[in-house]
mmCIF file of C-alpha atoms in Angstrom:
data_model
loop_
_atom_site.group_PDB
_atom_site.id
_atom_site.type_symbol
_atom_site.label_atom_id
_atom_site.label_comp_id
_atom_site.label_asym_id
_atom_site.label_seq_id
_atom_site.Cartn_x
_atom_site.Cartn_y
_atom_site.Cartn_z
ATOM 1 C CA UNK A 1 25.850 -12.667 14.893
ATOM 2 C CA UNK A 2 27.220 -15.462 14.606
ATOM 3 C CA UNK A 3 26.529 -16.897 17.927
ATOM 4 C CA UNK A 4 25.090 -19.855 18.459
ATOM 5 C CA UNK A 5 21.684 -19.903 19.217
ATOM 6 C CA UNK A 6 20.723 -20.480 23.760
ATOM 7 C CA UNK A 7 20.293 -24.063 24.047
ATOM 8 C CA UNK A 8 17.090 -25.591 25.469
ATOM 9 C CA UNK A 9 16.741 -24.982 29.054
ATOM 10 C CA UNK A 10 19.202 -22.091 28.818
ATOM 11 C CA UNK A 11 18.746 -20.103 32.583
ATOM 12 C CA UNK A 12 17.493 -17.162 31.853
ATOM 13 C CA UNK A 13 19.014 -13.404 33.455
ATOM 14 C CA UNK A 14 16.603 -12.177 36.254
ATOM 15 C CA UNK A 15 15.622 -8.965 35.247
ATOM 16 C CA UNK A 16 16.431 -7.749 39.196
ATOM 17 C CA UNK A 17 19.919 -8.842 38.657
ATOM 18 C CA UNK A 18 20.421 -7.431 35.570
ATOM 19 C CA UNK A 19 19.204 -3.779 36.651
ATOM 20 C CA UNK A 20 21.191 -4.084 39.918
ATOM 21 C CA UNK A 21 24.110 -4.448 38.145
ATOM 22 C CA UNK A 22 23.478 -1.724 36.161
ATOM 23 C CA UNK A 23 22.934 0.403 39.148
ATOM 24 C CA UNK A 24 26.232 -0.531 40.272
ATOM 25 C CA UNK A 25 27.925 0.871 36.958
ATOM 26 C CA UNK A 26 25.855 4.406 37.402
ATOM 27 C CA UNK A 27 22.696 3.413 34.673
ATOM 28 C CA UNK A 28 20.303 5.058 36.746
ATOM 29 C CA UNK A 29 17.943 5.544 33.845
ATOM 30 C CA UNK A 30 16.609 3.449 30.516
ATOM 31 C CA UNK A 31 15.542 5.489 27.584
ATOM 32 C CA UNK A 32 13.125 2.377 26.243
ATOM 33 C CA UNK A 33 11.515 2.109 22.914
ATOM 34 C CA UNK A 34 9.758 -1.401 23.928
ATOM 35 C CA UNK A 35 9.669 -4.997 22.572
ATOM 36 C CA UNK A 36 8.184 -8.038 23.499
ATOM 37 C CA UNK A 37 11.362 -9.641 23.892
ATOM 38 C CA UNK A 38 12.371 -6.743 26.442
ATOM 39 C CA UNK A 39 9.404 -7.121 28.589
ATOM 40 C CA UNK A 40 10.351 -8.423 31.763
ATOM 41 C CA UNK A 41 13.180 -6.041 32.171
ATOM 42 C CA UNK A 42 10.736 -3.227 31.196
ATOM 43 C CA UNK A 43 8.602 -4.043 33.729
ATOM 44 C CA UNK A 44 10.773 -4.439 36.554
ATOM 45 C CA UNK A 45 12.769 -0.961 35.341
ATOM 46 C CA UNK A 46 9.225 0.785 35.636
ATOM 47 C CA UNK A 47 8.054 -0.950 38.963
ATOM 48 C CA UNK A 48 11.470 -0.171 40.581
ATOM 49 C CA UNK A 49 11.811 3.373 42.588
ATOM 50 C CA UNK A 50 15.484 3.475 41.767
ATOM 51 C CA UNK A 51 15.085 3.179 38.631
ATOM 52 C CA UNK A 52 13.941 5.743 35.554
ATOM 53 C CA UNK A 53 11.892 4.845 33.137
ATOM 54 C CA UNK A 54 11.764 7.102 30.288
ATOM 55 C CA UNK A 55 9.607 6.297 27.656
ATOM 56 C CA UNK A 56 11.349 7.969 24.295
ATOM 57 C CA UNK A 57 8.485 8.149 21.454
ATOM 58 C CA UNK A 58 10.970 6.820 18.659
ATOM 59 C CA UNK A 59 14.426 5.647 18.949
ATOM 60 C CA UNK A 60 16.713 8.301 17.925
ATOM 61 C CA UNK A 61 14.939 10.094 20.710
ATOM 62 C CA UNK A 62 15.930 7.902 23.258
ATOM 63 C CA UNK A 63 19.546 7.950 22.121
ATOM 64 C CA UNK A 64 19.568 11.461 21.788
ATOM 65 C CA UNK A 65 18.155 11.600 25.241
ATOM 66 C CA UNK A 66 20.919 9.096 26.677
ATOM 67 C CA UNK A 67 23.381 11.752 24.907
ATOM 68 C CA UNK A 68 22.608 14.607 26.297
ATOM 69 C CA UNK A 69 22.412 12.751 29.572
ATOM 70 C CA UNK A 70 26.049 11.858 29.287
ATOM 71 C CA UNK A 71 27.169 15.572 28.515
ATOM 72 C CA UNK A 72 25.698 16.273 32.027
ATOM 73 C CA UNK A 73 27.642 13.385 33.500
ATOM 74 C CA UNK A 74 24.771 11.147 33.862
ATOM 75 C CA UNK A 75 24.751 7.411 32.316
ATOM 76 C CA UNK A 76 21.281 5.945 30.712
ATOM 77 C CA UNK A 77 20.970 2.604 28.851
ATOM 78 C CA UNK A 78 19.590 2.587 25.907
ATOM 79 C CA UNK A 79 16.781 -0.287 25.121
ATOM 80 C CA UNK A 80 15.172 -1.028 21.902
ATOM 81 C CA UNK A 81 14.239 -3.284 19.105
ATOM 82 C CA UNK A 82 16.327 -4.179 16.205
ATOM 83 C CA UNK A 83 13.752 -2.709 13.794
ATOM 84 C CA UNK A 84 14.158 0.334 15.021
ATOM 85 C CA UNK A 85 17.907 0.582 14.675
ATOM 86 C CA UNK A 86 17.644 2.466 11.237
ATOM 87 C CA UNK A 87 15.723 5.085 13.590
ATOM 88 C CA UNK A 88 18.985 5.278 15.891
ATOM 89 C CA UNK A 89 21.405 5.454 13.612
ATOM 90 C CA UNK A 90 20.822 9.215 12.671
ATOM 91 C CA UNK A 91 21.897 10.357 16.040
ATOM 92 C CA UNK A 92 24.534 7.573 16.723
ATOM 93 C CA UNK A 93 26.159 8.297 13.344
ATOM 94 C CA UNK A 94 25.560 12.280 13.322
ATOM 95 C CA UNK A 95 25.890 12.969 17.152
ATOM 96 C CA UNK A 96 27.440 9.995 19.172
ATOM 97 C CA UNK A 97 30.589 8.490 16.985
ATOM 98 C CA UNK A 98 31.564 11.896 15.415
ATOM 99 C CA UNK A 99 31.573 14.139 19.177
ATOM 100 C CA UNK A 100 32.800 11.046 21.064
ATOM 101 C CA UNK A 101 29.689 10.232 23.052
ATOM 102 C CA UNK A 102 29.546 6.716 24.230
ATOM 103 C CA UNK A 103 25.859 5.600 24.690
ATOM 104 C CA UNK A 104 25.461 1.872 25.829
ATOM 105 C CA UNK A 105 22.952 0.310 23.948
ATOM 106 C CA UNK A 106 20.302 -3.014 24.815
ATOM 107 C CA UNK A 107 18.787 -4.146 21.497
ATOM 108 C CA UNK A 108 16.846 -7.331 20.938
ATOM 109 C CA UNK A 109 17.520 -9.068 17.907
ATOM 110 C CA UNK A 110 14.648 -10.049 15.969
ATOM 111 C CA UNK A 111 14.161 -12.493 12.915
ATOM 112 C CA UNK A 112 17.900 -13.761 13.875
ATOM 113 C CA UNK A 113 18.503 -16.124 10.582
ATOM 114 C CA UNK A 114 17.302 -19.672 11.893
ATOM 115 C CA UNK A 115 14.973 -18.682 14.160
ATOM 116 C CA UNK A 116 11.171 -18.105 13.304
ATOM 117 C CA UNK A 117 9.855 -14.615 13.614
ATOM 118 C CA UNK A 118 7.583 -12.400 11.617
ATOM 119 C CA UNK A 119 8.899 -11.745 8.089
ATOM 120 C CA UNK A 120 8.940 -8.051 8.589
ATOM 121 C CA UNK A 121 11.825 -8.511 10.503
ATOM 122 C CA UNK A 122 14.022 -10.454 8.053
ATOM 123 C CA UNK A 123 16.429 -8.120 6.778
ATOM 124 C CA UNK A 124 17.038 -6.567 10.194
ATOM 125 C CA UNK A 125 17.572 -9.821 11.607
ATOM 126 C CA UNK A 126 20.321 -10.477 9.418
ATOM 127 C CA UNK A 127 22.101 -7.200 9.130
ATOM 128 C CA UNK A 128 22.180 -5.879 12.687
ATOM 129 C CA UNK A 129 25.790 -6.789 13.139
ATOM 130 C CA UNK A 130 27.032 -6.019 9.931
ATOM 131 C CA UNK A 131 25.378 -2.340 10.012
ATOM 132 C CA UNK A 132 26.667 -1.844 13.864
ATOM 133 C CA UNK A 133 30.346 -3.062 12.173
ATOM 134 C CA UNK A 134 29.760 -0.993 9.285
ATOM 135 C CA UNK A 135 29.074 2.505 11.333
ATOM 136 C CA UNK A 136 31.735 1.446 13.880
ATOM 137 C CA UNK A 137 29.941 0.252 17.237
ATOM 138 C CA UNK A 138 31.525 -3.044 18.939
ATOM 139 C CA UNK A 139 28.864 -5.350 19.909
ATOM 140 C CA UNK A 140 28.529 -8.747 21.771
ATOM 141 C CA UNK A 141 25.455 -11.328 22.651
ATOM 142 C CA UNK A 142 24.072 -10.713 26.572
ATOM 143 C CA UNK A 143 25.503 -13.694 28.030
ATOM 144 C CA UNK A 144 22.886 -15.708 30.016
ATOM 145 C CA UNK A 145 24.205 -15.585 33.513
ATOM 146 C CA UNK A 146 24.400 -13.189 36.008
ATOM 147 C CA UNK A 147 28.553 -13.693 36.018
ATOM 148 C CA UNK A 148 28.673 -13.258 32.854
ATOM 149 C CA UNK A 149 26.630 -10.029 32.470
ATOM 150 C CA UNK A 150 28.490 -8.058 34.864
ATOM 151 C CA UNK A 151 31.384 -9.230 32.959
ATOM 152 C CA UNK A 152 29.725 -8.253 29.616
ATOM 153 C CA UNK A 153 28.916 -4.752 31.513
ATOM 154 C CA UNK A 154 32.658 -4.296 32.607
ATOM 155 C CA UNK A 155 33.748 -4.891 28.991
ATOM 156 C CA UNK A 156 31.480 -2.603 27.763
ATOM 157 C CA UNK A 157 32.700 0.156 30.487
ATOM 158 C CA UNK A 158 36.252 -0.227 29.012
ATOM 159 C CA UNK A 159 35.551 -0.063 25.325
ATOM 160 C CA UNK A 160 33.417 3.110 25.889
ATOM 161 C CA UNK A 161 35.900 4.411 28.330
ATOM 162 C CA UNK A 162 39.048 4.228 25.753
ATOM 163 C CA UNK A 163 37.139 4.503 22.561
ATOM 164 C CA UNK A 164 33.979 7.261 23.744
ATOM 165 C CA UNK A 165 32.061 5.488 20.906
ATOM 166 C CA UNK A 166 28.424 3.653 21.839
ATOM 167 C CA UNK A 167 28.658 -0.142 22.814
ATOM 168 C CA UNK A 168 25.621 -2.910 21.878
ATOM 169 C CA UNK A 169 24.680 -5.728 23.844
ATOM 170 C CA UNK A 170 22.558 -7.940 21.487
ATOM 171 C CA UNK A 171 19.321 -10.355 23.194
ATOM 172 C CA UNK A 172 17.761 -12.935 22.111
ATOM 173 C CA UNK A 173 13.515 -14.089 23.195
ATOM 174 C CA UNK A 174 13.833 -15.635 26.695
ATOM 175 C CA UNK A 175 16.876 -13.626 27.624
ATOM 176 C CA UNK A 176 15.145 -12.548 30.792
ATOM 177 C CA UNK A 177 13.392 -14.543 33.197
ATOM 178 C CA UNK A 178 9.367 -13.327 33.571
ATOM 179 C CA UNK A 179 7.490 -11.473 36.011
ATOM 180 C CA UNK A 180 4.440 -12.022 37.016
ATOM 181 C CA UNK A 181 3.181 -8.660 38.462
ATOM 182 C CA UNK A 182 2.407 -6.091 35.412
ATOM 183 C CA UNK A 183 3.695 -2.667 34.615
ATOM 184 C CA UNK A 184 2.334 -0.465 37.151
ATOM 185 C CA UNK A 185 0.757 2.197 33.893
ATOM 186 C CA UNK A 186 -0.899 4.731 36.528
ATOM 187 C CA UNK A 187 2.141 4.958 38.835
ATOM 188 C CA UNK A 188 4.729 5.592 35.945
ATOM 189 C CA UNK A 189 2.726 7.650 33.951
ATOM 190 C CA UNK A 190 -0.059 9.213 36.216
ATOM 191 C CA UNK A 191 -2.046 12.128 34.167
ATOM 192 C CA UNK A 192 -1.959 10.024 31.236
ATOM 193 C CA UNK A 193 -5.507 8.232 31.527
ATOM 194 C CA UNK A 194 -8.945 10.386 31.746
ATOM 195 C CA UNK A 195 -10.617 10.676 34.991
ATOM 196 C CA UNK A 196 -13.193 8.575 33.499
ATOM 197 C CA UNK A 197 -11.526 5.307 32.145
ATOM 198 C CA UNK A 198 -12.592 4.231 28.955
ATOM 199 C CA UNK A 199 -15.207 1.085 28.449
ATOM 200 C CA UNK A 200 -14.774 0.243 24.663
ATOM 201 C CA UNK A 201 -12.371 -2.067 23.508
ATOM 202 C CA UNK A 202 -9.970 -1.632 20.592
ATOM 203 C CA UNK A 203 -11.589 -4.675 19.041
ATOM 204 C CA UNK A 204 -15.191 -3.892 19.450
ATOM 205 C CA UNK A 205 -14.189 -0.695 18.330
ATOM 206 C CA UNK A 206 -12.304 -2.133 15.082
ATOM 207 C CA UNK A 207 -15.382 -4.008 14.384
ATOM 208 C CA UNK A 208 -17.849 -1.033 15.113
ATOM 209 C CA UNK A 209 -15.758 0.963 12.155
ATOM 210 C CA UNK A 210 -15.921 -1.995 9.143
ATOM 211 C CA UNK A 211 -19.180 -2.155 9.543
ATOM 212 C CA UNK A 212 -19.550 1.627 9.127
ATOM 213 C CA UNK A 213 -17.019 2.439 6.573
ATOM 214 C CA UNK A 214 -17.990 1.772 3.120
ATOM 215 C CA UNK A 215 -16.350 -1.122 1.291
ATOM 216 C CA UNK A 216 -14.542 0.840 -1.179
ATOM 217 C CA UNK A 217 -12.310 2.776 1.526
ATOM 218 C CA UNK A 218 -8.911 1.653 2.088
ATOM 219 C CA UNK A 219 -8.163 1.210 5.539
ATOM 220 C CA UNK A 220 -4.512 1.241 6.542
ATOM 221 C CA UNK A 221 -3.537 -0.783 10.004
ATOM 222 C CA UNK A 222 -0.583 0.423 11.637
ATOM 223 C CA UNK A 223 1.465 -2.854 13.274
ATOM 224 C CA UNK A 224 0.461 -5.029 16.249
ATOM 225 C CA UNK A 225 -2.918 -6.080 17.403
ATOM 226 C CA UNK A 226 -4.750 -3.438 15.582
ATOM 227 C CA UNK A 227 -4.114 -5.105 12.540
ATOM 228 C CA UNK A 228 -5.045 -8.718 13.714
ATOM 229 C CA UNK A 229 -8.040 -7.273 14.888
ATOM 230 C CA UNK A 230 -8.813 -5.603 11.870
ATOM 231 C CA UNK A 231 -8.370 -9.373 10.222
ATOM 232 C CA UNK A 232 -10.299 -10.972 12.553
ATOM 233 C CA UNK A 233 -13.243 -8.548 11.986
ATOM 234 C CA UNK A 234 -13.260 -9.370 8.147
ATOM 235 C CA UNK A 235 -10.820 -9.171 5.507
ATOM 236 C CA UNK A 236 -11.058 -6.763 2.300
ATOM 237 C CA UNK A 237 -9.051 -6.719 -0.087
ATOM 238 C CA UNK A 238 -8.555 -2.765 0.423
ATOM 239 C CA UNK A 239 -7.251 -3.364 3.968
ATOM 240 C CA UNK A 240 -2.968 -2.467 3.876
ATOM 241 C CA UNK A 241 -2.138 -4.575 7.517
ATOM 242 C CA UNK A 242 1.279 -3.300 8.500
ATOM 243 C CA UNK A 243 3.557 -5.757 9.680
ATOM 244 C CA UNK A 244 6.306 -4.077 11.352
ATOM 245 C CA UNK A 245 6.945 0.436 9.689
ATOM 246 C CA UNK A 246 5.555 1.159 13.295
ATOM 247 C CA UNK A 247 4.511 5.130 12.908
ATOM 248 C CA UNK A 248 4.678 4.868 9.507
ATOM 249 C CA UNK A 249 0.684 3.803 8.580
ATOM 250 C CA UNK A 250 -0.408 8.355 9.082
ATOM 251 C CA UNK A 251 2.250 8.468 6.105
ATOM 252 C CA UNK A 252 1.320 5.679 4.079
ATOM 253 C CA UNK A 253 -2.018 6.724 4.429
ATOM 254 C CA UNK A 254 -1.213 10.467 2.998
ATOM 255 C CA UNK A 255 0.450 9.232 0.255
ATOM 256 C CA UNK A 256 -2.448 7.487 -1.009
ATOM 257 C CA UNK A 257 -4.409 9.726 -0.587
ATOM 258 C CA UNK A 258 -3.085 12.281 -2.067
ATOM 259 C CA UNK A 259 -3.577 9.916 -5.205
ATOM 260 C CA UNK A 260 -7.274 10.756 -4.767
ATOM 261 C CA UNK A 261 -8.010 7.272 -6.023
ATOM 262 C CA UNK A 262 -10.276 6.136 -2.980
ATOM 263 C CA UNK A 263 -10.798 7.417 0.551
ATOM 264 C CA UNK A 264 -8.468 6.762 2.407
ATOM 265 C CA UNK A 265 -8.562 5.702 6.336
ATOM 266 C CA UNK A 266 -5.960 4.730 8.714
ATOM 267 C CA UNK A 267 -6.220 2.504 12.391
ATOM 268 C CA UNK A 268 -3.319 4.058 14.408
ATOM 269 C CA UNK A 269 -2.223 3.636 17.977
ATOM 270 C CA UNK A 270 -0.885 6.487 20.050
ATOM 271 C CA UNK A 271 2.388 5.067 20.167
ATOM 272 C CA UNK A 272 2.728 4.673 16.687
ATOM 273 C CA UNK A 273 1.575 8.208 16.306
ATOM 274 C CA UNK A 274 4.238 9.504 18.319
ATOM 275 C CA UNK A 275 6.910 8.106 16.532
ATOM 276 C CA UNK A 276 6.188 10.417 13.524
ATOM 277 C CA UNK A 277 4.347 12.691 15.250
ATOM 278 C CA UNK A 278 4.897 15.560 12.461
ATOM 279 C CA UNK A 279 2.772 13.117 9.562
ATOM 280 C CA UNK A 280 0.098 14.906 11.913
ATOM 281 C CA UNK A 281 1.521 18.597 10.358
ATOM 282 C CA UNK A 282 1.453 16.984 7.133
ATOM 283 C CA UNK A 283 -1.606 15.424 6.819
ATOM 284 C CA UNK A 284 -3.387 18.503 8.179
ATOM 285 C CA UNK A 285 -2.078 20.494 5.226
ATOM 286 C CA UNK A 286 -2.377 18.596 2.540
ATOM 287 C CA UNK A 287 -4.419 15.115 2.949
ATOM 288 C CA UNK A 288 -7.227 16.344 0.974
ATOM 289 C CA UNK A 289 -10.832 15.821 1.340
ATOM 290 C CA UNK A 290 -10.913 11.998 2.000
ATOM 291 C CA UNK A 291 -8.714 11.171 4.317
ATOM 292 C CA UNK A 292 -9.743 9.559 8.319
ATOM 293 C CA UNK A 293 -7.457 9.563 10.537
ATOM 294 C CA UNK A 294 -8.575 7.225 13.657
ATOM 295 C CA UNK A 295 -6.259 7.216 16.772
ATOM 296 C CA UNK A 296 -6.520 4.492 19.259
ATOM 297 C CA UNK A 297 -5.131 5.928 22.526
ATOM 298 C CA UNK A 298 -4.892 3.482 25.481
ATOM 299 C CA UNK A 299 -1.993 5.247 26.817
ATOM 300 C CA UNK A 300 0.352 2.005 26.153
ATOM 301 C CA UNK A 301 2.621 -0.050 24.029
ATOM 302 C CA UNK A 302 -0.442 -3.207 23.880
ATOM 303 C CA UNK A 303 1.042 -5.031 21.468
ATOM 304 C CA UNK A 304 4.775 -5.420 23.029
ATOM 305 C CA UNK A 305 3.212 -5.926 26.743
ATOM 306 C CA UNK A 306 1.426 -2.625 28.340
ATOM 307 C CA UNK A 307 4.712 -0.260 28.554
ATOM 308 C CA UNK A 308 3.295 3.358 29.209
ATOM 309 C CA UNK A 309 3.471 5.889 26.393
ATOM 310 C CA UNK A 310 5.083 9.189 27.356
ATOM 311 C CA UNK A 311 2.564 11.678 28.751
ATOM 312 C CA UNK A 312 -0.675 12.368 27.971
ATOM 313 C CA UNK A 313 -1.708 13.355 24.547
ATOM 314 C CA UNK A 314 -5.338 15.310 23.464
ATOM 315 C CA UNK A 315 -4.823 14.019 19.715
ATOM 316 C CA UNK A 316 -7.728 15.332 18.372
ATOM 317 C CA UNK A 317 -7.775 18.908 20.232
ATOM 318 C CA UNK A 318 -3.996 18.843 18.384
ATOM 319 C CA UNK A 319 -5.257 17.712 15.376
ATOM 320 C CA UNK A 320 -7.639 20.569 15.341
ATOM 321 C CA UNK A 321 -4.778 23.087 16.225
ATOM 322 C CA UNK A 322 -2.907 21.923 13.266
ATOM 323 C CA UNK A 323 -5.213 22.286 10.977
ATOM 324 C CA UNK A 324 -7.627 18.928 10.365
ATOM 325 C CA UNK A 325 -11.093 19.728 9.228
ATOM 326 C CA UNK A 326 -12.657 17.989 11.657
ATOM 327 C CA UNK A 327 -11.687 16.129 14.708
ATOM 328 C CA UNK A 328 -13.820 14.558 17.488
ATOM 329 C CA UNK A 329 -13.005 12.397 20.899
ATOM 330 C CA UNK A 330 -15.011 9.710 22.617
ATOM 331 C CA UNK A 331 -14.733 6.574 24.931
ATOM 332 C CA UNK A 332 -17.370 4.494 24.930
ATOM 333 C CA UNK A 333 -19.630 2.822 22.135
ATOM 334 C CA UNK A 334 -22.806 5.286 22.718
ATOM 335 C CA UNK A 335 -20.005 8.300 22.042
ATOM 336 C CA UNK A 336 -18.357 6.509 18.582
ATOM 337 C CA UNK A 337 -21.511 6.896 16.553
ATOM 338 C CA UNK A 338 -22.088 11.010 16.984
ATOM 339 C CA UNK A 339 -18.296 11.101 16.608
ATOM 340 C CA UNK A 340 -17.602 9.221 13.811
ATOM 341 C CA UNK A 341 -20.926 11.404 12.357
ATOM 342 C CA UNK A 342 -19.556 14.216 13.263
ATOM 343 C CA UNK A 343 -15.964 13.997 11.750
ATOM 344 C CA UNK A 344 -17.076 12.343 8.710
ATOM 345 C CA UNK A 345 -19.775 15.337 7.995
ATOM 346 C CA UNK A 346 -17.646 17.627 6.103
ATOM 347 C CA UNK A 347 -14.732 16.907 3.881
ATOM 348 C CA UNK A 348 -11.218 17.516 4.318
ATOM 349 C CA UNK A 349 -8.360 15.608 6.830
ATOM 350 C CA UNK A 350 -10.217 14.542 9.608
ATOM 351 C CA UNK A 351 -9.030 12.767 13.173
ATOM 352 C CA UNK A 352 -10.962 10.595 15.175
ATOM 353 C CA UNK A 353 -9.614 9.885 18.451
ATOM 354 C CA UNK A 354 -11.083 6.947 20.098
ATOM 355 C CA UNK A 355 -9.901 6.357 24.144
ATOM 356 C CA UNK A 356 -10.051 2.555 24.451
ATOM 357 C CA UNK A 357 -9.318 0.035 27.244
ATOM 358 C CA UNK A 358 -5.786 -1.550 28.308
ATOM 359 C CA UNK A 359 -6.826 -4.991 27.808
ATOM 360 C CA UNK A 360 -5.864 -6.354 24.891
ATOM 361 C CA UNK A 361 -8.310 -9.090 23.045
ATOM 362 C CA UNK A 362 -6.967 -12.187 21.794
ATOM 363 C CA UNK A 363 -6.992 -11.946 18.079
ATOM 364 C CA UNK A 364 -4.664 -14.354 15.234
ATOM 365 C CA UNK A 365 -1.667 -13.186 13.284
ATOM 366 C CA UNK A 366 -2.841 -12.044 9.518
ATOM 367 C CA UNK A 367 -2.002 -15.229 7.501
ATOM 368 C CA UNK A 368 -1.701 -13.546 4.361
ATOM 369 C CA UNK A 369 1.909 -12.732 3.081
ATOM 370 C CA UNK A 370 2.825 -9.584 2.950
ATOM 371 C CA UNK A 371 3.650 -8.873 -1.243
ATOM 372 C CA UNK A 372 0.290 -10.509 -1.423
ATOM 373 C CA UNK A 373 -1.423 -8.023 0.925
ATOM 374 C CA UNK A 374 0.235 -4.867 -0.833
ATOM 375 C CA UNK A 375 -0.378 -6.542 -4.693
ATOM 376 C CA UNK A 376 -3.981 -6.755 -4.627
ATOM 377 C CA UNK A 377 -4.661 -3.421 -3.066
ATOM 378 C CA UNK A 378 -2.234 -2.118 -6.123
ATOM 379 C CA UNK A 379 -4.152 -3.772 -8.387
ATOM 380 C CA UNK A 380 -7.215 -1.820 -7.337
ATOM 381 C CA UNK A 381 -6.202 1.288 -7.014
ATOM 382 C CA UNK A 382 -3.759 1.163 -10.090
ATOM 383 C CA UNK A 383 -5.351 -2.018 -11.937
ATOM 384 C CA UNK A 384 -3.284 -2.647 -15.274
ATOM 385 C CA UNK A 385 -4.027 -0.830 -18.121
ATOM 386 C CA UNK A 386 -6.665 -2.372 -21.006
ATOM 387 C CA UNK A 387 -5.252 -2.914 -24.914
ATOM 388 C CA UNK A 388 -7.076 -1.141 -27.051
ATOM 389 C CA UNK A 389 -8.274 -3.100 -29.975
ATOM 390 C CA UNK A 390 -6.665 -3.048 -32.851
ATOM 391 C CA UNK A 391 -8.534 -1.000 -35.529
#
C-alpha cells in the first residue's frame, strides 16, 4: 500500500487491452460489484460479447461464484471496491483459503492515505493491505502500462499456481481509460425493465415523498445519489444520510423502528436491497407498525455509473409474499399518490416500490460531517435525561 501515487499525466490502461490479456489467460467472466473507479473497465466488459459480465448482488457472492467456477475448471475475475472487502472476507477466509481455491481479485482502493475521498472510505483505505496481509493474500498495485499489466497477470498466475491462494491486484482512480459509450443495460439484462419504461426520476419522487412525510418521521437513505437527492430536497434533523454502508439502510431503519420512538421511512435502492435481501424477511417479521420501506428500482447501480443489477426483482410482490402488511408499486408521478396512500393506510411494515428512470439528476454531496448527522438524530430519538430538582 506504500506504492507512490501515480504521477500527473500517467497514461491509463486501455480497458480492451486489459480484457484481451485476461481472456488470453483463460478469464472469460467477471463477477462484479461495481465501483466508479472501475467504471471504464466494467463498461467494456458488459459490451463485449466475448466476456461474460456477472453482476453479483454482494462481494461475498462474487467470491463464492468464482470459487465454484474454479472447481468446475473455469476462471472468473472478481472485481470490487475495497469498502466491500469485509463482505468478501468470509468466503475468502472460510472457503478459498482452507480449501485451496485460487481466485483473482481486482480491488479498487478508495480512501488511500494522501488522497481526498469520502470520509466513509478512510478506515478501509488505510487498512486494505494490512487486512490482505493478515489473512495471507498476496497483492500488488496494478501497473499503468500494458506490458506491466501482462507481467502482473503472469505473476498472479504463478503465485496462485504454486500456493493455491487468492491473489489481489489493487487499482487507483483513473487506472483505466474512459470509454465514451455507456453500458447497454437492455442487452446485459433484457428482462430487468418493465415493458412501459418509468417516467419518474428518483429525485422527483424523493421531493414528493419529503413533502408528504410528517416532519417528525425519521428518514434513512441508502448511500450515493439517494442521500444527495434527499438533502437537496431539504435537510431535516430527522434525516440520516448513509455514506457507505451499502445495503444496510433497511437494517438500520429496522433497528430504529423496533425502538418505537418515531415512525421510520427507509429510502433504499434496488441494488442495495439485493446486497442484504434477508433484511426484507426480518422487517416483515418484526419491524412493527411504523416502518415504511421505499425501494427505488431502476435496474442499475446509478451512483457508480449505471452498471446493471442481477435480474429483475418484483420487490413489492416479494415483500407481500414475505408478510409485509401492505405493498404497492408505481412508475409515474400520477401513480405515486394512490400507491403511497394505499401503503400508509394501515399499520405494519409496508413497502412501496417506485420504478424510476436511469438518468441521474445532478445533486451536490451532503456537506454535513457524518458524526454530526448521527449526533443530531440521536439527540432527537434519545434526548439526555433532565436532572430532577432537589427537594
